[in-house]
Short mmCIF file of C-alpha atoms (C1' of nucleotides) in Angstrom, two decimals:
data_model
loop_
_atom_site.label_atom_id
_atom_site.label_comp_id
_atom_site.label_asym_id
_atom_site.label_seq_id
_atom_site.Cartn_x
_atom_site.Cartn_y
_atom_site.Cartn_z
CA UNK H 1 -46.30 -25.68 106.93
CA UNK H 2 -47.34 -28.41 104.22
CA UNK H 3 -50.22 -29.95 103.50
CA UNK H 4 -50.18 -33.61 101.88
CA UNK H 5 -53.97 -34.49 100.30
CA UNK H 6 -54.07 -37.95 98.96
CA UNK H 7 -56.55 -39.46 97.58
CA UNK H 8 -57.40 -43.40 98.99
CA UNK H 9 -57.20 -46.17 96.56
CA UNK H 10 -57.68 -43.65 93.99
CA UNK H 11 -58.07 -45.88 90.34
CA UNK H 12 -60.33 -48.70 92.21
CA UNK H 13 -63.02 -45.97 94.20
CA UNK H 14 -63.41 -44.44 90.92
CA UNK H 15 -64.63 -47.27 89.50
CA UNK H 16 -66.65 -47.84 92.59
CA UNK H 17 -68.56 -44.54 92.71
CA UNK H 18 -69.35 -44.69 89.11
CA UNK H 19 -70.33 -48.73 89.48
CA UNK H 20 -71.93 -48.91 92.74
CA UNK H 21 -72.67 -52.06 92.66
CA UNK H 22 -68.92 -52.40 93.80
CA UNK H 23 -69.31 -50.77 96.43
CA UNK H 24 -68.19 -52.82 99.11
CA UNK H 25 -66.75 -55.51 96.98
CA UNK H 26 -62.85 -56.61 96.32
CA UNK H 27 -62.19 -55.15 93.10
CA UNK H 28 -58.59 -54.62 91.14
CA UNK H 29 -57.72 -52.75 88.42
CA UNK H 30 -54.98 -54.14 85.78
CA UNK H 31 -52.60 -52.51 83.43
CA UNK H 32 -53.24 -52.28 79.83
CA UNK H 33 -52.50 -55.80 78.91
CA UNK H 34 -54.64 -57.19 82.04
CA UNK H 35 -51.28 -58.40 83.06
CA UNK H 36 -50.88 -57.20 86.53
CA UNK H 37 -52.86 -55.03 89.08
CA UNK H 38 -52.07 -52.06 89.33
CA UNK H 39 -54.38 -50.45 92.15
CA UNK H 40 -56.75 -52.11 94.50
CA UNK H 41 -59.45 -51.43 96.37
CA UNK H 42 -59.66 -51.25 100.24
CA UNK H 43 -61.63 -54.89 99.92
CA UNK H 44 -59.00 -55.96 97.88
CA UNK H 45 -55.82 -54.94 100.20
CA UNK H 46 -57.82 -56.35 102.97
CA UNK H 47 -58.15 -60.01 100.51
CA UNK H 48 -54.54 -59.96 100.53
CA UNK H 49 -53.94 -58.82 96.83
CA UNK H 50 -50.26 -57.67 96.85
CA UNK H 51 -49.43 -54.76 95.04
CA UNK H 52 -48.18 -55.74 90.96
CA UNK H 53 -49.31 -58.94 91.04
CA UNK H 54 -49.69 -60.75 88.07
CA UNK H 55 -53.37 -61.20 87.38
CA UNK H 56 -52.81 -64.78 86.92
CA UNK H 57 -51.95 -65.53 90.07
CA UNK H 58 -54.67 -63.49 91.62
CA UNK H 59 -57.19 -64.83 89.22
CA UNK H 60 -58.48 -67.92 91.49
CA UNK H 61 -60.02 -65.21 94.45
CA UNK H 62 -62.33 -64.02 91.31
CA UNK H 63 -64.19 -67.47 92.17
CA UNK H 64 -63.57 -67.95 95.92
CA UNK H 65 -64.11 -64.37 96.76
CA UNK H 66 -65.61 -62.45 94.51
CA UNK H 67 -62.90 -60.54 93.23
CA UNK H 68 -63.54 -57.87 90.74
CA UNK H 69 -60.99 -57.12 88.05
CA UNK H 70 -61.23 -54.42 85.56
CA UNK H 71 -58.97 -52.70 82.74
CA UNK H 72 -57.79 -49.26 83.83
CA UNK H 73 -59.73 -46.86 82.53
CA UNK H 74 -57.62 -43.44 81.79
CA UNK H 75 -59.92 -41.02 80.65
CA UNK H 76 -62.12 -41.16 83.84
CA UNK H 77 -59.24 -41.23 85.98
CA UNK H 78 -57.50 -37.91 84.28
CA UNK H 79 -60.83 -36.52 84.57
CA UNK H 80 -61.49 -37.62 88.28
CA UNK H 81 -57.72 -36.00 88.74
CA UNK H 82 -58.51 -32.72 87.60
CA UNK H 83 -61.61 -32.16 89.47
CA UNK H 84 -59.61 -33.24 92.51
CA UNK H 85 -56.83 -30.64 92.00
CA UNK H 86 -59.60 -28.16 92.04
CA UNK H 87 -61.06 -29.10 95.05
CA UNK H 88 -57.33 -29.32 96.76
CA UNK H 89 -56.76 -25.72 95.42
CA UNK H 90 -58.74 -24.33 98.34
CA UNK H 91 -56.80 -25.37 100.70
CA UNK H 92 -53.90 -23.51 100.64
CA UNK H 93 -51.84 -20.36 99.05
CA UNK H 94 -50.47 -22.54 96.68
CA UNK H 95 -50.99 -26.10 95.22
CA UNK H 96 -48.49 -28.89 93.47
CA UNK H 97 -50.12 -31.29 91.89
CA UNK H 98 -47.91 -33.93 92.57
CA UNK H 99 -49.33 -36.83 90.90
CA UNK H 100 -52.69 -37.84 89.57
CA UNK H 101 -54.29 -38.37 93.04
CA UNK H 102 -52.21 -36.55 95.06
CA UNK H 103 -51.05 -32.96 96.08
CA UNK H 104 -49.15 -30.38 98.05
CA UNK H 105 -50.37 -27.32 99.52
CA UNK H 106 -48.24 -24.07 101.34
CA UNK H 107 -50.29 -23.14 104.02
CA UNK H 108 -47.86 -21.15 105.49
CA UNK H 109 -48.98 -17.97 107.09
CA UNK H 110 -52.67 -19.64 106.86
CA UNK H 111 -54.61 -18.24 109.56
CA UNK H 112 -57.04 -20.37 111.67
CA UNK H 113 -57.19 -23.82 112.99
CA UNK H 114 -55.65 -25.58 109.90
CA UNK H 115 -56.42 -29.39 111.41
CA UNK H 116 -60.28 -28.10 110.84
CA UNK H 117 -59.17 -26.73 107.56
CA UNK H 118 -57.88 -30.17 106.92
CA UNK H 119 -61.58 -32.16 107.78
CA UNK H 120 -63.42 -29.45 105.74
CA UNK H 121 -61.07 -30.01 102.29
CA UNK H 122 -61.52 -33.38 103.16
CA UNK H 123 -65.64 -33.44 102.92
CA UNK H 124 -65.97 -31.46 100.46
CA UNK H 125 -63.96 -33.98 98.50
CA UNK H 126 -66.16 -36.68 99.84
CA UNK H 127 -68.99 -34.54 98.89
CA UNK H 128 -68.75 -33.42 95.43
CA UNK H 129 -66.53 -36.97 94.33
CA UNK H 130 -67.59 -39.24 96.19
CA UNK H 131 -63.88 -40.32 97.08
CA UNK H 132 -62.18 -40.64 100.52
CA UNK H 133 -58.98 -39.16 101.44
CA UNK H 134 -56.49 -38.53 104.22
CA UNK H 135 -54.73 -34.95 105.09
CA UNK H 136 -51.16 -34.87 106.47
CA UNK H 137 -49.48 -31.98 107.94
CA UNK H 138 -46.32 -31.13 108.43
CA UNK H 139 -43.35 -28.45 109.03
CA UNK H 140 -41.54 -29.75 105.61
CA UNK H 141 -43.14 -32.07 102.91
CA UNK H 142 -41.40 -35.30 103.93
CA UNK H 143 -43.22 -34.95 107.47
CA UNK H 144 -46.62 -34.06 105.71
CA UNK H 145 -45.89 -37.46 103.57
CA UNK H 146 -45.77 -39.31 107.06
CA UNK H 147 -48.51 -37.16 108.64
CA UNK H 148 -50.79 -38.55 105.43
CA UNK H 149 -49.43 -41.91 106.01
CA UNK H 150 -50.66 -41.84 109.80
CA UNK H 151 -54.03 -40.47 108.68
CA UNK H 152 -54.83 -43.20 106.96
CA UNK H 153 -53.82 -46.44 108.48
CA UNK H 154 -54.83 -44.73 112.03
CA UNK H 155 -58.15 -45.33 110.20
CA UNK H 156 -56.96 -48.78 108.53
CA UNK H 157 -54.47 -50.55 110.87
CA UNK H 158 -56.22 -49.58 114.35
CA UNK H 159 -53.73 -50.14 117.43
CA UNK H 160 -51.01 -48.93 115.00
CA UNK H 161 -51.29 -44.92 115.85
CA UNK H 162 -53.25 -42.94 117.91
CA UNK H 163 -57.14 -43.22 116.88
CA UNK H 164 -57.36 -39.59 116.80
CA UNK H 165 -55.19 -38.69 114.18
CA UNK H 166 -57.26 -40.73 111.48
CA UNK H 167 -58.61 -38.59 108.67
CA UNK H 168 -56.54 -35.76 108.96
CA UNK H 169 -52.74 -35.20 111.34
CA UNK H 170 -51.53 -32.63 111.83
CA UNK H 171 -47.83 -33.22 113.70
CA UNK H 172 -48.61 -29.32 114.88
CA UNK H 173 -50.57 -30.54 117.35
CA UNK H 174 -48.58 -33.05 118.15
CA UNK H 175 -46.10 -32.99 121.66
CA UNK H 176 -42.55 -33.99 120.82
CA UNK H 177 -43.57 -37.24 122.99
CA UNK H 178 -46.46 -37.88 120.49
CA UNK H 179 -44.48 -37.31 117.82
CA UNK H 180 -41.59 -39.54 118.48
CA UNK H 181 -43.99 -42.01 119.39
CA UNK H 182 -45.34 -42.12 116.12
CA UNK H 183 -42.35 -42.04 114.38
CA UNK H 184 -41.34 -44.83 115.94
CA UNK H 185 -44.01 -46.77 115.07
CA UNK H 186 -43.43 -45.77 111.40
CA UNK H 187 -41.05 -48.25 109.64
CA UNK H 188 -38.27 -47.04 107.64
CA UNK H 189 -39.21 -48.42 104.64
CA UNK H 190 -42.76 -46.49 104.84
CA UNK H 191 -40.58 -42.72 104.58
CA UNK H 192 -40.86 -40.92 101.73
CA UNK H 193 -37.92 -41.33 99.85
CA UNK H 194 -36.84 -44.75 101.41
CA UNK H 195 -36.82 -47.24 98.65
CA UNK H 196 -36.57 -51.35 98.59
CA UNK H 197 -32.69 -50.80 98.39
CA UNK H 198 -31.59 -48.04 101.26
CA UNK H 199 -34.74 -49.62 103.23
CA UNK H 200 -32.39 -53.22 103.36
CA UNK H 201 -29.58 -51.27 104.09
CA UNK H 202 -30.76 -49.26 107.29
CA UNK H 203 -32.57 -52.67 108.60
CA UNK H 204 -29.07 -54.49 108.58
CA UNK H 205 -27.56 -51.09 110.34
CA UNK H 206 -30.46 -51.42 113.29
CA UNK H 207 -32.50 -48.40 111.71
CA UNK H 208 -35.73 -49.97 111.70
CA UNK H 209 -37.84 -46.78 112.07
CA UNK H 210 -39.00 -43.41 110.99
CA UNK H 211 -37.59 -42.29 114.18
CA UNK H 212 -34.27 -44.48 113.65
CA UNK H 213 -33.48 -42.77 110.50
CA UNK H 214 -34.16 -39.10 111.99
CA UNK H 215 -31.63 -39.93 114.74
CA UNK H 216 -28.69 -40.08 112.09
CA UNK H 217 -26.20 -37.67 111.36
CA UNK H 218 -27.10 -36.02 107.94
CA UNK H 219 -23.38 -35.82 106.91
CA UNK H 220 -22.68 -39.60 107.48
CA UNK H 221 -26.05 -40.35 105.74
CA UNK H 222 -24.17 -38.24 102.91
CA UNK H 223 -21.18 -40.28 102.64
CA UNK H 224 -22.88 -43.39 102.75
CA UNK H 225 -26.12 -42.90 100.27
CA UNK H 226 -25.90 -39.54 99.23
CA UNK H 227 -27.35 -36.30 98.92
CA UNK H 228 -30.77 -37.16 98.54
CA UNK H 229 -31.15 -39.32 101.75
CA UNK H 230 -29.27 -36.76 103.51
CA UNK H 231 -31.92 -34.53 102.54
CA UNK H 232 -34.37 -37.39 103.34
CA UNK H 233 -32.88 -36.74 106.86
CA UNK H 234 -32.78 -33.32 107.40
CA UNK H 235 -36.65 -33.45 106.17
CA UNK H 236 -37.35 -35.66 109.01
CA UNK H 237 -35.41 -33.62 111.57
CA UNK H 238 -37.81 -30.63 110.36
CA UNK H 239 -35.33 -28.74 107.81
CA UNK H 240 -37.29 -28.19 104.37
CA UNK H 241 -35.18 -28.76 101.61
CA UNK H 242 -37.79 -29.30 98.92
CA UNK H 243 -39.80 -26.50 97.83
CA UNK H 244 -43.17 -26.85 96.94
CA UNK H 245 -43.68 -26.69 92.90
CA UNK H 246 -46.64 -24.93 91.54
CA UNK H 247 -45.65 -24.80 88.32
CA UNK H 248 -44.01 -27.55 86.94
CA UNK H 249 -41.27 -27.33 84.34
CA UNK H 250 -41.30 -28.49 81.05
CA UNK H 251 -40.37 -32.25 81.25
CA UNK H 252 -36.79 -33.23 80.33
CA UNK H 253 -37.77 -35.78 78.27
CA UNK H 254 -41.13 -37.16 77.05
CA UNK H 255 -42.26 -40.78 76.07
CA UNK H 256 -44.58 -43.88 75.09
CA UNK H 257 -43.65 -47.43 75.40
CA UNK H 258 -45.51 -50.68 75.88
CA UNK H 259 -46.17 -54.22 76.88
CA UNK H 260 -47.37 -56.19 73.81
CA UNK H 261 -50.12 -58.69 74.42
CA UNK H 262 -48.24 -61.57 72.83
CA UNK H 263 -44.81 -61.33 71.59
CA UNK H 264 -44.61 -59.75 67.96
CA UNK H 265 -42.10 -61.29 65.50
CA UNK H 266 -40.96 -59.23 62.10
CA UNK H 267 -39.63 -55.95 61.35
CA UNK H 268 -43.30 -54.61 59.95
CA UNK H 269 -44.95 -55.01 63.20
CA UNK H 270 -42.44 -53.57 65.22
CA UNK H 271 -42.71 -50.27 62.38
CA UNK H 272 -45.85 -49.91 63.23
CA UNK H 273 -45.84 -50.15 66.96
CA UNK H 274 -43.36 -47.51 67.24
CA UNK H 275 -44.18 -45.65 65.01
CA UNK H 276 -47.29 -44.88 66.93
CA UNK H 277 -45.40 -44.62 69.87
CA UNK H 278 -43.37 -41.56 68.17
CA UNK H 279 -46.63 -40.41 67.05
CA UNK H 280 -48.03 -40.25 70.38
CA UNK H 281 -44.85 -39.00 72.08
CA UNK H 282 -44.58 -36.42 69.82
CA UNK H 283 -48.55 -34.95 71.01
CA UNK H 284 -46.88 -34.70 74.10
CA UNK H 285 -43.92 -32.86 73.02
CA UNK H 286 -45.94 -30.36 70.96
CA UNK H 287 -48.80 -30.41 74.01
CA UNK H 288 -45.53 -28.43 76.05
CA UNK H 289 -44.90 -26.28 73.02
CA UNK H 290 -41.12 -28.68 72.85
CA UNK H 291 -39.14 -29.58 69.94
CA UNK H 292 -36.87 -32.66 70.10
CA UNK H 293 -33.55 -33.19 69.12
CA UNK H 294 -32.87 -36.49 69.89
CA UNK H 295 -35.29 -39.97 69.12
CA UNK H 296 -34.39 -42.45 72.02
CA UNK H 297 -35.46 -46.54 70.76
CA UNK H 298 -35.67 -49.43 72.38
CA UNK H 299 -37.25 -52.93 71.96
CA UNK H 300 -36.62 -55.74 74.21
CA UNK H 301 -37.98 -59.51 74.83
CA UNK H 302 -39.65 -60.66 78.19
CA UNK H 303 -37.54 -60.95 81.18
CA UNK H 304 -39.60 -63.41 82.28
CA UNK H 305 -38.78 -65.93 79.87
CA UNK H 306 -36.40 -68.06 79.51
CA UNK H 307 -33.20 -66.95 77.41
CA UNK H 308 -32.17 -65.80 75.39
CA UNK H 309 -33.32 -62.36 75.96
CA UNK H 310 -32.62 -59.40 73.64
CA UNK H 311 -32.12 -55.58 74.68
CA UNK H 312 -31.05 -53.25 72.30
CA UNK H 313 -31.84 -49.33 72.32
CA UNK H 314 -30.38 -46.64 69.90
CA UNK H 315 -29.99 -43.06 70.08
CA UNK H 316 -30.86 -41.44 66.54
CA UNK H 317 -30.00 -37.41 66.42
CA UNK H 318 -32.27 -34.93 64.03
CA UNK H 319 -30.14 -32.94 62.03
CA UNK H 320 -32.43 -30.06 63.21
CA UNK H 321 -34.57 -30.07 66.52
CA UNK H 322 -38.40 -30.79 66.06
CA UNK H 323 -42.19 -31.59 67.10
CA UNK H 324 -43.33 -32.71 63.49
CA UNK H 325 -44.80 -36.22 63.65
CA UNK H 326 -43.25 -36.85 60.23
CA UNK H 327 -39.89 -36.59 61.33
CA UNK H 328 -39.94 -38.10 64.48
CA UNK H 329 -41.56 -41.34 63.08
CA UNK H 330 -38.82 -41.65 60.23
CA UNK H 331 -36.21 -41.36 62.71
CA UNK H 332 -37.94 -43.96 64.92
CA UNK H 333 -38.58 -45.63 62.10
CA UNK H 334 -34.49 -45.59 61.44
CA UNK H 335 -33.86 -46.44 64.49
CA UNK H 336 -36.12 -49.55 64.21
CA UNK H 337 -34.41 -50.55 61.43
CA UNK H 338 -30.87 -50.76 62.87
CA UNK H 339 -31.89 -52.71 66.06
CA UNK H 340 -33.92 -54.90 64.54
CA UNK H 341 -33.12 -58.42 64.88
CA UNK H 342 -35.43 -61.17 63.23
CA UNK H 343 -36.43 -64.63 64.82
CA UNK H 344 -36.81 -62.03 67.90
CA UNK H 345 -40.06 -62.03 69.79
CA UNK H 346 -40.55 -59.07 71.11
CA UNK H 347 -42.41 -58.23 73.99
CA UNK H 348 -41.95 -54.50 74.43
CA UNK H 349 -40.70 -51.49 72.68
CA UNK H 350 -40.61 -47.83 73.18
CA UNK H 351 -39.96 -44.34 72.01
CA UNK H 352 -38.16 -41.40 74.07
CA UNK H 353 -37.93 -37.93 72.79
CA UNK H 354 -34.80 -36.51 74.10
CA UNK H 355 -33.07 -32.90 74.52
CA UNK H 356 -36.05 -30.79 74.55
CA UNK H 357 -35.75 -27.49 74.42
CA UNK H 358 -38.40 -25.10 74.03
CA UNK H 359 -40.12 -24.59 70.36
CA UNK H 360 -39.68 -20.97 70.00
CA UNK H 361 -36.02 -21.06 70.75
CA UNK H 362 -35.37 -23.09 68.26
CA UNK H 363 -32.04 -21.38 66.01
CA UNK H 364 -33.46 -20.02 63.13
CA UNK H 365 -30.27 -20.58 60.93
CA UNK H 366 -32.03 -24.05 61.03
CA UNK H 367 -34.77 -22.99 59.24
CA UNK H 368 -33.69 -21.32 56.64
CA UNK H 369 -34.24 -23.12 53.21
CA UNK H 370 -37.12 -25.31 54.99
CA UNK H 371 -39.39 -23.03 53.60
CA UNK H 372 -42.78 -25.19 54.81
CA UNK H 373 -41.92 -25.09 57.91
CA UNK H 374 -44.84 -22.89 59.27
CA UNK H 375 -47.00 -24.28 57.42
CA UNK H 376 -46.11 -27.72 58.56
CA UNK H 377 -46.73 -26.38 62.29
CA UNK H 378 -49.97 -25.23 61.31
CA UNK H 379 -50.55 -28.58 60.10
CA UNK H 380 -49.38 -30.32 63.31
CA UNK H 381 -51.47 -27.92 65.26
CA UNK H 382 -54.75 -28.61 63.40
CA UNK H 383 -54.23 -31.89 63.73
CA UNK H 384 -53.87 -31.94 67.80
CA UNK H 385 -57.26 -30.07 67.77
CA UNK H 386 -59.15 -32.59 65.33
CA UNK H 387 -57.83 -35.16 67.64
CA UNK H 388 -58.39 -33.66 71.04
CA UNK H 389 -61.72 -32.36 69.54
CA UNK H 390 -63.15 -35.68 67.80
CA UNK H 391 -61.17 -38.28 69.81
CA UNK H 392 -57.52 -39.78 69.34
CA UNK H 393 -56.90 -41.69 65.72
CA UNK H 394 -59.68 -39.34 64.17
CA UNK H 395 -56.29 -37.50 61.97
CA UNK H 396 -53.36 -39.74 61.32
CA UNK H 397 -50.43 -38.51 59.53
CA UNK H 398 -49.27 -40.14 57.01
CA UNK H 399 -45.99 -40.33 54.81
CA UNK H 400 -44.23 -41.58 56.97
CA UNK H 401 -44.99 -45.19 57.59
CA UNK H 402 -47.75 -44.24 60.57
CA UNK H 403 -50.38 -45.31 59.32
CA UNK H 404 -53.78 -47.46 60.32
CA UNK H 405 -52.58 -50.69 61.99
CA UNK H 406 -52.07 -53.75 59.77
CA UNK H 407 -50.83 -55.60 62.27
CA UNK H 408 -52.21 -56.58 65.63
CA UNK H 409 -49.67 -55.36 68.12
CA UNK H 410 -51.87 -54.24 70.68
CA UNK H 411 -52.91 -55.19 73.92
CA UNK H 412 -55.46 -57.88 73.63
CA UNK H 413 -58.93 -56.12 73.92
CA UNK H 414 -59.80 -56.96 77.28
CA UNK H 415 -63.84 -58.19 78.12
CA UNK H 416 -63.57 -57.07 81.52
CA UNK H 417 -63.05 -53.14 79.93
CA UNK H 418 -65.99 -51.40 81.36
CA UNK H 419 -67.64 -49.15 78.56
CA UNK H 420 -67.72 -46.05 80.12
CA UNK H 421 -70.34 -43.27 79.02
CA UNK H 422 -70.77 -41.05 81.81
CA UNK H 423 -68.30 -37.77 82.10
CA UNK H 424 -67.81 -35.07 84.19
CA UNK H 425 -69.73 -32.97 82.45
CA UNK H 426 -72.52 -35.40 83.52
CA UNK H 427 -71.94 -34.70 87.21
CA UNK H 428 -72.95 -31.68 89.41
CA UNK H 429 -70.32 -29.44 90.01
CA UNK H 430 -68.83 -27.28 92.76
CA UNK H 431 -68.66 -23.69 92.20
CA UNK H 432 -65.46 -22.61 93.02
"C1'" DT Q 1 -51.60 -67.95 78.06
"C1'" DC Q 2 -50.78 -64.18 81.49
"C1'" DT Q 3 -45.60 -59.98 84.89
"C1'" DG Q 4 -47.40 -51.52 84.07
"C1'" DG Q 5 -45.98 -47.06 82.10
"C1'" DG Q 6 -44.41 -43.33 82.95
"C1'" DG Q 7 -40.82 -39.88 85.08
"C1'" DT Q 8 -36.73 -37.43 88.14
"C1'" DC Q 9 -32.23 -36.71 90.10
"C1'" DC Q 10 -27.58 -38.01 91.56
"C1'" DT Q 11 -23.05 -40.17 91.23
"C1'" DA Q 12 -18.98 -42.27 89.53
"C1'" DG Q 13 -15.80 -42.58 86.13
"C1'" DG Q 14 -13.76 -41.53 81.67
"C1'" DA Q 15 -12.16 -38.14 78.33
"C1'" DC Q 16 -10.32 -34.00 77.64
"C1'" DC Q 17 -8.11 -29.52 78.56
"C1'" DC Q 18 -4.73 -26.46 80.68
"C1'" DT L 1 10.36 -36.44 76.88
"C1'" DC L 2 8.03 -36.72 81.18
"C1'" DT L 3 4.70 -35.29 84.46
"C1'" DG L 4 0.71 -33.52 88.51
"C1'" DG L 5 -3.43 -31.83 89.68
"C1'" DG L 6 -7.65 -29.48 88.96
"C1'" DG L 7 -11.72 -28.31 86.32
"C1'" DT L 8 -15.45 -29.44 83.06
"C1'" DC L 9 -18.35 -32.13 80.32
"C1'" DC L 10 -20.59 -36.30 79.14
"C1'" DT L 11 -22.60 -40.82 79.85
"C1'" DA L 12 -24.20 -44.99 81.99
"C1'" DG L 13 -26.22 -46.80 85.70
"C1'" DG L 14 -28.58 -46.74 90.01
"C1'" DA L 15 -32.00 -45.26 93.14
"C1'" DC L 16 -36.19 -43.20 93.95
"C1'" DC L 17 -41.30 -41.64 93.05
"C1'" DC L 18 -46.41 -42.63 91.59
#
DNA sequence: TCTGGGGTCCTAGGACCC
DNA sequence: TCTGGGGTCCTAGGACCC
């Protein structure tokens, strides 16, 4: 048995509970250049506000109806996400933290009424965060996905499912009547795994629901879209084929890229951006104790303006894997150089660190006659701490063109950023 | 004026080898 | 010189997730 908690309109209630004079107001929260929205609140879903809009064409329900827009604002939410995962912890044996507001527990072999288990996770999450959420429950973790799904728009869509299953379902307490009764009211599109693409393509074929889809044969499903619908499929029929992950991997591949706030023209500004991009990108690496051996670039102009557009991306190998800041940025830096184009105005750019593998497996032969090269770890590790410790851009290293901005690449500063203090240090906590 | 920022996995097809 | 078929590796692109 799986357990599915999600947390509801995760980004926007945060900002509620800390504000609450929002409580109970429409308010949206936009990505980093205020260009789109990229979570909404309950009041805000309700107004209509589609999912990724662009801010701009949202903008007039500030004045008819009140509509609250803010920047996102990361470091409460990563904090907000860890408390969360510690409060979802209890629920089960073990926990996947599948992404910032949501997880997966094994309760397998869990004695006890687990739908009751479900409420009580659930308010003591109210409780100690002030945040709603909805429980599924399910034989494999695609049905726990739907089960979540039904919890909460039993609660927000009334007529839709059975009032009784709002909060928390469980589809082990369900009859197989119940059950396919649900499904069917499910669309396809709403199934885990069901994108914009295969959604269209079941529709045309008559699969309209949950149900629909369940009903196929997992080998034709196969032959048509592939293994991971089939599995999709099998999921729905009640055959787990994904395994709950406690402990995720090392990522495959790490990386930074953004939106600039108005296009940026010239080779020095586009050295600068990514070369903070590497910078940051290679925190992460060294944050999963990684070395790189590839430096993945790209820089592009806006789709959404007329042409011509411009998309180039290069691929620059290290002649020896690593995690020092220094030598990722000069390869980025390379990289830059041979794709850039002048009289382009760029709108985006990125870095990718590529073939990781993990630091202490690195060949030694490599290091041989790069004598420093402890030391320089050292020096990459003290710097992560002064950072972490004092706040991001307290160390920069130098030497290799990263340096303090001279050019203004970055996301306009927005007014609507809320200037949070408060932390969750400030905030009572739960014993475990 | 203004359109997010990350990731994962699978598949098809080409190159190459025997 | 001509040739089949199978295996493996790599890459680009597509689809999905939040």
């Amino acid at each position: 048995m799986f357990g599915l908690v999600d947390l509801s309109n995760f980004y926007a209630s945060c900002e509620q509970t800390f504000r609450p004079s929002l409580r109970g107001k429409p308010v949206v929260v936009l990505g980093s250049n205020d260009g789109c929205v990229i979570a909404r609140s309950q009041e805000a879903k309700a107004l209509g506000v589609p999912m990724g809009a662009p801010w701009f064409k949202v903008s007039h329900l500030a004045q008819s109806a009140g509509l609250v827009a803010l920047s996102a604002n990361f470091p409460l939410i990563g904090d907000m996400s860890a408390r969360f995962m510690s409060l979802a912890a209890g629920f089960g044996h073990q926990l996947e933290a599948y992404s910032v507001d949501e997880a997966f527990a094994d309760l397998s072999g869990i004695p006890g009424d687990l739908t009751l288990r479900g409420f009580k996770i659930r308010a003591r999450i109210r409780q100690w965060l002030g945040l709603e959420c909805g429980v599924g429950l399910g034989g494999t973790k695609t049905l726990a996905k739907l089960a979540n799904l039904v919890s909460k728009d039993a609660e927000r869509k009334p007529g839709r499912y059975p009032a009784h299953l709002a909060g928390v379902c469980n589809f082990g307490d369900l009859s197989q009547a119940q059950l396919e009764a649900v499904m069917r009211a499910t669309a396809v599109g709403d199934v885990w795994g069901v994108g914009r693409r295969y959604g269209a393509q079941l529709l045309e074929l008559g699969v309209v629901s949950a149900w629909d889809l369940a009903q196929l044969p997992p080998s034709l499903v196969r032959k048509r879209w592939g293994l991971v619908l089939e599995r999709t499929v099998l999921e729905l029929q009640g055959v787990s084929c994904i395994d709950l992950e406690a402990v995720p991997g090392p990522k495959k591949q790490v990386g930074v890229s953004r939106s600039f706030g108005k296009g940026l023209e010239g080779l020095d500004g586009l050295l600068e951006a990514v070369g903070e991009f590497a910078a940051r990108a290679a925190v992460k690496l060294r944050k999963q104790g990684s070395v790189a051996g590839q430096v993945f670039v790209f820089a592009q102009t806006s789709p959404f303006r007329p042409p011509p557009h411009f998309s180039r991306g290069l691929c620059v190998p290290l002649a020896s894997a690593s995690a020092d800041t220094r030598v990722l940025v000069a390869a980025a830096h390379a990289g830059v150089r041979a794709i850039f184009q002048s009289g382009v105005e760029f709108n985006k750019a990125g870095v990718f660190l590529l073939d990781l593998c993990p630091a202490n497996r690195r060949q030694e032969a490599f290091d041989f006659g790069e004598m420093g090269s402890e030391i320089d770890e050292q020096l990459m590790a003290t710097v992560d701490h002064l950072n972490q410790r004092f706040g991001r851009g307290t160390v920069l290293v130098g030497g290799a063109g990263n340096t303090r901005r001279k050019t203004d690449w970055s996301p306009k500063q927005s007014r609507l950023t809320p200037q949070y203090t408060t932390r969750l240090s400030d905030i009572p906590v739960a014993k475990a």
